[in-house]
PDB file of C-alpha atoms in Angstrom:
ATOM      1  CA  MET A 410       0.934   4.761  18.895  1.00  0.00           C
ATOM      2  CA  GLU A 411       3.195   3.011  16.544  1.00  0.00           C
ATOM      3  CA  HIS A 412       7.156   3.625  16.503  1.00  0.00           C
ATOM      4  CA  ASP A 413       7.071   5.782  13.235  1.00  0.00           C
ATOM      5  CA  GLU A 414       4.249   7.874  14.679  1.00  0.00           C
ATOM      6  CA  VAL A 415       6.285   8.558  17.881  1.00  0.00           C
ATOM      7  CA  ASP A 416       9.460   9.516  15.551  1.00  0.00           C
ATOM      8  CA  GLU A 417       7.266  11.864  13.434  1.00  0.00           C
ATOM      9  CA  ARG A 418       6.089  13.366  16.515  1.00  0.00           C
ATOM     10  CA  ARG A 419       9.324  14.056  18.026  1.00  0.00           C
ATOM     11  CA  LEU A 420      10.744  15.631  14.600  1.00  0.00           C
ATOM     12  CA  ARG A 421       7.625  17.855  14.408  1.00  0.00           C
ATOM     13  CA  VAL A 422       8.196  19.165  18.009  1.00  0.00           C
ATOM     14  CA  LEU A 423      11.897  19.242  16.953  1.00  0.00           C
ATOM     15  CA  ILE A 424      11.205  21.589  13.785  1.00  0.00           C
ATOM     16  CA  ALA A 425       8.696  23.553  15.654  1.00  0.00           C
ATOM     17  CA  ALA A 426      11.165  24.361  18.530  1.00  0.00           C
ATOM     18  CA  VAL A 427      14.123  25.322  16.047  1.00  0.00           C
ATOM     19  CA  LEU A 428      11.682  27.722  14.291  1.00  0.00           C
ATOM     20  CA  ALA A 429      10.264  29.168  17.401  1.00  0.00           C
ATOM     21  CA  ALA A 430      13.742  29.837  18.683  1.00  0.00           C
ATOM     22  CA  SER A 431      14.370  31.389  15.279  1.00  0.00           C
ATOM     23  CA  ILE A 432      11.575  33.602  15.518  1.00  0.00           C
ATOM     24  CA  VAL A 433      11.873  34.486  19.054  1.00  0.00           C
ATOM     25  CA  GLY A 434      15.703  34.756  19.014  1.00  0.00           C
ATOM     26  CA  GLY A 435      15.385  37.024  16.089  1.00  0.00           C
ATOM     27  CA  ALA A 436      12.748  39.269  17.447  1.00  0.00           C
ATOM     28  CA  VAL A 437      15.013  39.459  20.838  1.00  0.00           C
ATOM     29  CA  ASP A 438      18.160  40.413  18.786  1.00  0.00           C
ATOM     30  CA  LEU A 439      16.419  42.765  16.856  1.00  0.00           C
ATOM     31  CA  ILE A 440      14.794  44.775  19.840  1.00  0.00           C
ATOM     32  CA  LEU A 441      18.249  44.499  21.894  1.00  0.00           C
ATOM     33  CA  ASP A 442      20.122  45.979  18.740  1.00  0.00           C
ATOM     34  CA  ALA A 443      17.794  48.999  19.134  1.00  0.00           C
ATOM     35  CA  PRO A 444      18.586  50.012  15.569  1.00  0.00           C
ATOM     36  CA  ASP A 445      18.733  53.645  14.848  1.00  0.00           C
ATOM     37  CA  ARG A 446      17.363  53.157  11.278  1.00  0.00           C
ATOM     38  CA  TRP A 447      14.849  50.453  10.483  1.00  0.00           C
ATOM     39  CA  LEU A 448      15.875  50.324   6.744  1.00  0.00           C
ATOM     40  CA  SER A 449      19.394  49.046   7.489  1.00  0.00           C
ATOM     41  CA  PHE A 450      20.502  45.817   5.983  1.00  0.00           C
ATOM     42  CA  HIS A 451      20.713  44.378   9.170  1.00  0.00           C
ATOM     43  CA  VAL A 452      17.255  44.992  10.398  1.00  0.00           C
ATOM     44  CA  ILE A 453      15.759  43.964   6.837  1.00  0.00           C
ATOM     45  CA  TYR A 454      17.863  40.735   6.914  1.00  0.00           C
ATOM     46  CA  GLU A 455      16.549  39.635  10.357  1.00  0.00           C
ATOM     47  CA  VAL A 456      13.051  40.523   9.710  1.00  0.00           C
ATOM     48  CA  LEU A 457      13.257  38.609   6.609  1.00  0.00           C
ATOM     49  CA  LEU A 458      14.815  35.671   8.488  1.00  0.00           C
ATOM     50  CA  ILE A 459      11.850  36.117  11.198  1.00  0.00           C
ATOM     51  CA  GLY A 460       9.303  36.315   8.131  1.00  0.00           C
ATOM     52  CA  ALA A 461      10.673  33.086   6.770  1.00  0.00           C
ATOM     53  CA  ALA A 462      10.454  31.201   9.911  1.00  0.00           C
ATOM     54  CA  VAL A 463       7.106  32.223  10.424  1.00  0.00           C
ATOM     55  CA  ALA A 464       5.913  31.360   7.066  1.00  0.00           C
ATOM     56  CA  THR A 465       7.812  27.949   7.078  1.00  0.00           C
ATOM     57  CA  SER A 466       5.910  27.456  10.312  1.00  0.00           C
ATOM     58  CA  TRP A 467       2.469  27.986   8.940  1.00  0.00           C
ATOM     59  CA  PHE A 468       3.138  25.920   5.827  1.00  0.00           C
ATOM     60  CA  LEU A 469       4.657  22.890   7.924  1.00  0.00           C
ATOM     61  CA  TRP A 470       1.643  23.109  10.229  1.00  0.00           C
ATOM     62  CA  ARG A 471      -0.875  23.365   7.338  1.00  0.00           C
ATOM     63  CA  GLY A 472       1.146  20.365   5.534  1.00  0.00           C
ATOM     64  CA  TRP A 473       0.981  18.217   8.821  1.00  0.00           C
ATOM     65  CA  PHE A 474      -2.646  18.975   9.519  1.00  0.00           C
ATOM     66  CA  ARG A 475      -3.735  18.160   5.993  1.00  0.00           C
ATOM     67  CA  SER A 476      -1.565  14.625   6.253  1.00  0.00           C
ATOM     68  CA  ARG A 477      -2.940  13.906   9.598  1.00  0.00           C
ATOM     69  CA  ARG A 478      -6.499  14.207   8.067  1.00  0.00           C
ATOM     70  CA  SER A 479      -5.684  12.251   4.956  1.00  0.00           C
ATOM     71  CA  LEU A 480      -3.958   9.569   7.028  1.00  0.00           C
ATOM     72  CA  VAL A 481      -7.294   9.317   9.230  1.00  0.00           C
ATOM     73  CA  GLU A 482      -9.310   9.160   5.962  1.00  0.00           C
ATOM     74  CA  THR A 483      -7.337   6.606   4.459  1.00  0.00           C
ATOM     75  CA  ARG A 484      -7.428   4.430   7.472  1.00  0.00           C
ATOM     76  CA  ARG A 485     -11.196   4.531   7.555  1.00  0.00           C
ATOM     77  CA  MET A 486     -11.217   3.522   3.958  1.00  0.00           C
ATOM     78  CA  VAL A 487      -8.923   0.661   4.638  1.00  0.00           C
ATOM     79  CA  GLU A 488     -11.260  -0.400   7.533  1.00  0.00           C
ATOM     80  CA  ALA A 489     -14.330  -0.156   5.392  1.00  0.00           C
ATOM     81  CA  HIS A 490     -12.519  -2.244   2.733  1.00  0.00           C
ATOM     82  CA  GLN A 491     -11.447  -4.799   5.233  1.00  0.00           C
ATOM     83  CA  ALA A 492     -14.889  -5.272   6.784  1.00  0.00           C
ATOM     84  CA  GLU A 493     -16.082  -5.529   3.268  1.00  0.00           C
ATOM     85  CA  ARG A 494     -13.866  -8.140   2.102  1.00  0.00           C
ATOM     86  CA  ASP A 495     -14.113  -9.869   5.463  1.00  0.00           C
ATOM     87  CA  ALA A 496     -17.910  -9.949   5.218  1.00  0.00           C
ATOM     88  CA  TRP A 497     -17.488 -11.105   1.531  1.00  0.00           C
ATOM     89  CA  ARG A 498     -15.207 -14.021   2.606  1.00  0.00           C
ATOM     90  CA  ALA A 499     -17.567 -14.902   5.413  1.00  0.00           C
ATOM     91  CA  SER A 500     -20.501 -15.399   3.271  1.00  0.00           C
ATOM     92  CA  ALA A 501     -18.668 -17.166   0.342  1.00  0.00           C
ATOM     93  CA  ARG A 502     -16.651 -19.212   2.869  1.00  0.00           C
ATOM     94  CA  GLN A 503     -18.662 -22.841   1.852  1.00  0.00           C
ATOM     95  CA  ALA A 504     -18.283 -21.898  -1.759  1.00  0.00           C
ATOM     96  CA  LEU A 505     -14.682 -20.945  -1.539  1.00  0.00           C
ATOM     97  CA  ILE A 506     -13.855 -24.296   0.323  1.00  0.00           C
ATOM     98  CA  GLY A 507     -15.937 -26.336  -2.266  1.00  0.00           C
ATOM     99  CA  LEU A 508     -13.880 -24.788  -5.130  1.00  0.00           C
ATOM    100  CA  GLY A 509     -10.776 -25.444  -3.346  1.00  0.00           C
ATOM    101  CA  GLU A 510     -11.517 -28.849  -2.718  1.00  0.00           C
ATOM    102  CA  ALA A 511     -12.455 -29.326  -6.567  1.00  0.00           C
ATOM    103  CA  ILE A 512      -9.479 -27.857  -7.621  1.00  0.00           C
ATOM    104  CA  ASP A 513      -7.384 -29.963  -5.391  1.00  0.00           C
ATOM    105  CA  GLN A 514      -9.206 -33.192  -6.514  1.00  0.00           C
ATOM    106  CA  ARG A 515      -8.893 -32.241 -10.205  1.00  0.00           C
ATOM    107  CA  PHE A 516      -5.062 -31.503  -9.553  1.00  0.00           C
ATOM    108  CA  GLY A 517      -4.825 -35.040  -7.933  1.00  0.00           C
ATOM    109  CA  ALA A 518      -6.715 -36.373 -11.124  1.00  0.00           C
ATOM    110  CA  TRP A 519      -3.985 -34.908 -13.338  1.00  0.00           C
ATOM    111  CA  ASN A 520      -1.325 -36.468 -11.103  1.00  0.00           C
ATOM    112  CA  LEU A 521       0.451 -33.349 -10.216  1.00  0.00           C
ATOM    113  CA  THR A 522       3.410 -33.247  -7.785  1.00  0.00           C
ATOM    114  CA  ALA A 523       3.253 -31.075  -4.745  1.00  0.00           C
ATOM    115  CA  ALA A 524       5.332 -28.411  -6.425  1.00  0.00           C
ATOM    116  CA  GLU A 525       3.208 -28.400  -9.636  1.00  0.00           C
ATOM    117  CA  LYS A 526       0.252 -27.986  -7.426  1.00  0.00           C
ATOM    118  CA  GLU A 527       1.801 -24.936  -5.741  1.00  0.00           C
ATOM    119  CA  ILE A 528       2.842 -23.433  -8.927  1.00  0.00           C
ATOM    120  CA  SER A 529      -0.692 -24.137 -10.416  1.00  0.00           C
ATOM    121  CA  LEU A 530      -2.396 -22.451  -7.571  1.00  0.00           C
ATOM    122  CA  LEU A 531      -0.258 -19.307  -7.872  1.00  0.00           C
ATOM    123  CA  LEU A 532      -0.837 -19.332 -11.420  1.00  0.00           C
ATOM    124  CA  LEU A 533      -4.502 -19.369 -10.790  1.00  0.00           C
ATOM    125  CA  LYS A 534      -4.089 -16.490  -8.702  1.00  0.00           C
ATOM    126  CA  GLY A 535      -2.615 -14.339 -11.417  1.00  0.00           C
ATOM    127  CA  ARG A 536       0.950 -14.249 -10.411  1.00  0.00           C
ATOM    128  CA  SER A 537       3.806 -14.053 -12.992  1.00  0.00           C
ATOM    129  CA  HIS A 538       6.639 -16.663 -13.250  1.00  0.00           C
ATOM    130  CA  LYS A 539       8.969 -14.179 -11.787  1.00  0.00           C
ATOM    131  CA  GLN A 540       6.587 -13.538  -8.568  1.00  0.00           C
ATOM    132  CA  ILE A 541       6.348 -17.117  -8.220  1.00  0.00           C
ATOM    133  CA  ALA A 542      10.017 -17.816  -8.376  1.00  0.00           C
ATOM    134  CA  TYR A 543      10.627 -15.132  -5.663  1.00  0.00           C
ATOM    135  CA  ASP A 544       7.583 -16.417  -3.472  1.00  0.00           C
ATOM    136  CA  THR A 545       8.565 -19.961  -3.647  1.00  0.00           C
ATOM    137  CA  GLY A 546      12.279 -19.664  -3.589  1.00  0.00           C
ATOM    138  CA  ARG A 547      12.783 -21.238  -6.978  1.00  0.00           C
ATOM    139  CA  SER A 548      14.468 -20.241 -10.162  1.00  0.00           C
ATOM    140  CA  GLU A 549      12.350 -18.742 -12.744  1.00  0.00           C
ATOM    141  CA  ARG A 550      13.228 -21.367 -15.135  1.00  0.00           C
ATOM    142  CA  THR A 551      12.375 -24.160 -12.518  1.00  0.00           C
ATOM    143  CA  VAL A 552       8.823 -22.324 -12.288  1.00  0.00           C
ATOM    144  CA  ARG A 553       8.408 -22.430 -16.184  1.00  0.00           C
ATOM    145  CA  GLN A 554       9.266 -26.171 -16.083  1.00  0.00           C
ATOM    146  CA  HIS A 555       6.713 -26.834 -13.415  1.00  0.00           C
ATOM    147  CA  ALA A 556       4.093 -24.948 -15.414  1.00  0.00           C
ATOM    148  CA  VAL A 557       4.760 -26.656 -18.708  1.00  0.00           C
ATOM    149  CA  ALA A 558       4.367 -29.956 -16.585  1.00  0.00           C
ATOM    150  CA  VAL A 559       0.987 -28.717 -15.617  1.00  0.00           C
ATOM    151  CA  TYR A 560      -0.139 -28.014 -18.880  1.00  0.00           C
ATOM    152  CA  GLU A 561       0.996 -31.137 -20.382  1.00  0.00           C
ATOM    153  CA  LYS A 562      -0.382 -33.255 -17.656  1.00  0.00           C
ATOM    154  CA  SER A 563      -3.721 -31.429 -17.808  1.00  0.00           C
ATOM    155  CA  GLY A 564      -3.822 -31.183 -21.633  1.00  0.00           C
ATOM    156  CA  LEU A 565      -4.371 -27.548 -21.386  1.00  0.00           C
ATOM    157  CA  GLY A 566      -2.770 -24.964 -23.589  1.00  0.00           C
ATOM    158  CA  GLY A 567      -1.552 -22.543 -21.133  1.00  0.00           C
ATOM    159  CA  ARG A 568      -2.222 -20.247 -18.113  1.00  0.00           C
ATOM    160  CA  ALA A 569      -5.646 -18.785 -19.792  1.00  0.00           C
ATOM    161  CA  GLU A 570      -6.894 -22.346 -20.367  1.00  0.00           C
ATOM    162  CA  LEU A 571      -5.945 -23.181 -16.791  1.00  0.00           C
ATOM    163  CA  ALA A 572      -8.032 -20.442 -15.345  1.00  0.00           C
ATOM    164  CA  ALA A 573     -10.895 -21.093 -18.000  1.00  0.00           C
ATOM    165  CA  PHE A 574     -10.812 -24.666 -16.849  1.00  0.00           C
ATOM    166  CA  PHE A 575     -11.685 -23.829 -13.161  1.00  0.00           C
ATOM    167  CA  LEU A 576     -13.600 -20.643 -13.809  1.00  0.00           C
ATOM    168  CA  GLU A 577     -15.589 -20.853 -17.023  1.00  0.00           C
ATOM    169  CA  ASP A 578     -18.705 -22.474 -15.633  1.00  0.00           C
ATOM    170  CA  LEU A 579     -18.699 -19.548 -12.705  1.00  0.00           C
ATOM    171  CA  MET A 580     -21.528 -17.005 -13.574  1.00  0.00           C
ATOM    172  CA  LEU A 581     -23.465 -14.523 -11.845  1.00  0.00           C
ATOM    173  CA  PRO A 582     -26.824 -15.515 -10.328  1.00  0.00           C
ATOM    174  CA  ARG A 583     -29.541 -14.750 -12.968  1.00  0.00           C
ATOM    175  CA  GLY A 584     -31.684 -11.812 -12.040  1.00  0.00           C
ATOM    176  CA  ASP A 585     -33.158  -9.273 -14.260  1.00  0.00           C
ATOM    177  CA  GLY A 586     -31.813 -10.988 -17.449  1.00  0.00           C
ATOM    178  CA  SER A 587     -28.951  -8.685 -17.593  1.00  0.00           C
ATOM    179  CA  ALA A 588     -26.413 -11.163 -16.149  1.00  0.00           C
ATOM    180  CA  ALA A 589     -23.902 -13.049 -18.576  1.00  0.00           C
ATOM    181  CA  ARG A 590     -25.138 -16.604 -19.170  1.00  0.00           C
TER     182      ARG A 590
END
């Protein structure tokens, strides 16, 4: 069990104990008071407190139950998506290695520096200049300067042309004729 789950369980137990003590304490106090009239302010007040504690207990239990069920379902979905992603990566591994090598060769042909190669790869992944600056520890201005240098050395007009240069010829396998050509 993770640390957060242990803390959550302890919190639930504490809340349940406080609510149970409120219910039991209120009921015992009401019985020990042995009121002459059941329609007195004191009796109505204690019955309302006991009722509120019971209702709160029920709503919390229902919420915890639903949250737990939702968490289990979400974990199942994440595992399924991870398995799907891993299967895709395994089946596409050689193609991805080949594409990576081809991209690296092209970067070499353009005489990109190591920093420009790094920026180019992050641009190809769709990251913004701001994200790249944060991820690489550079200023956003420096990232923009590297991007401009990449575009100048490659003769491309910008990020879209950079992505298109590498991805334009990728297409779905031809099947029933409905795939893009």
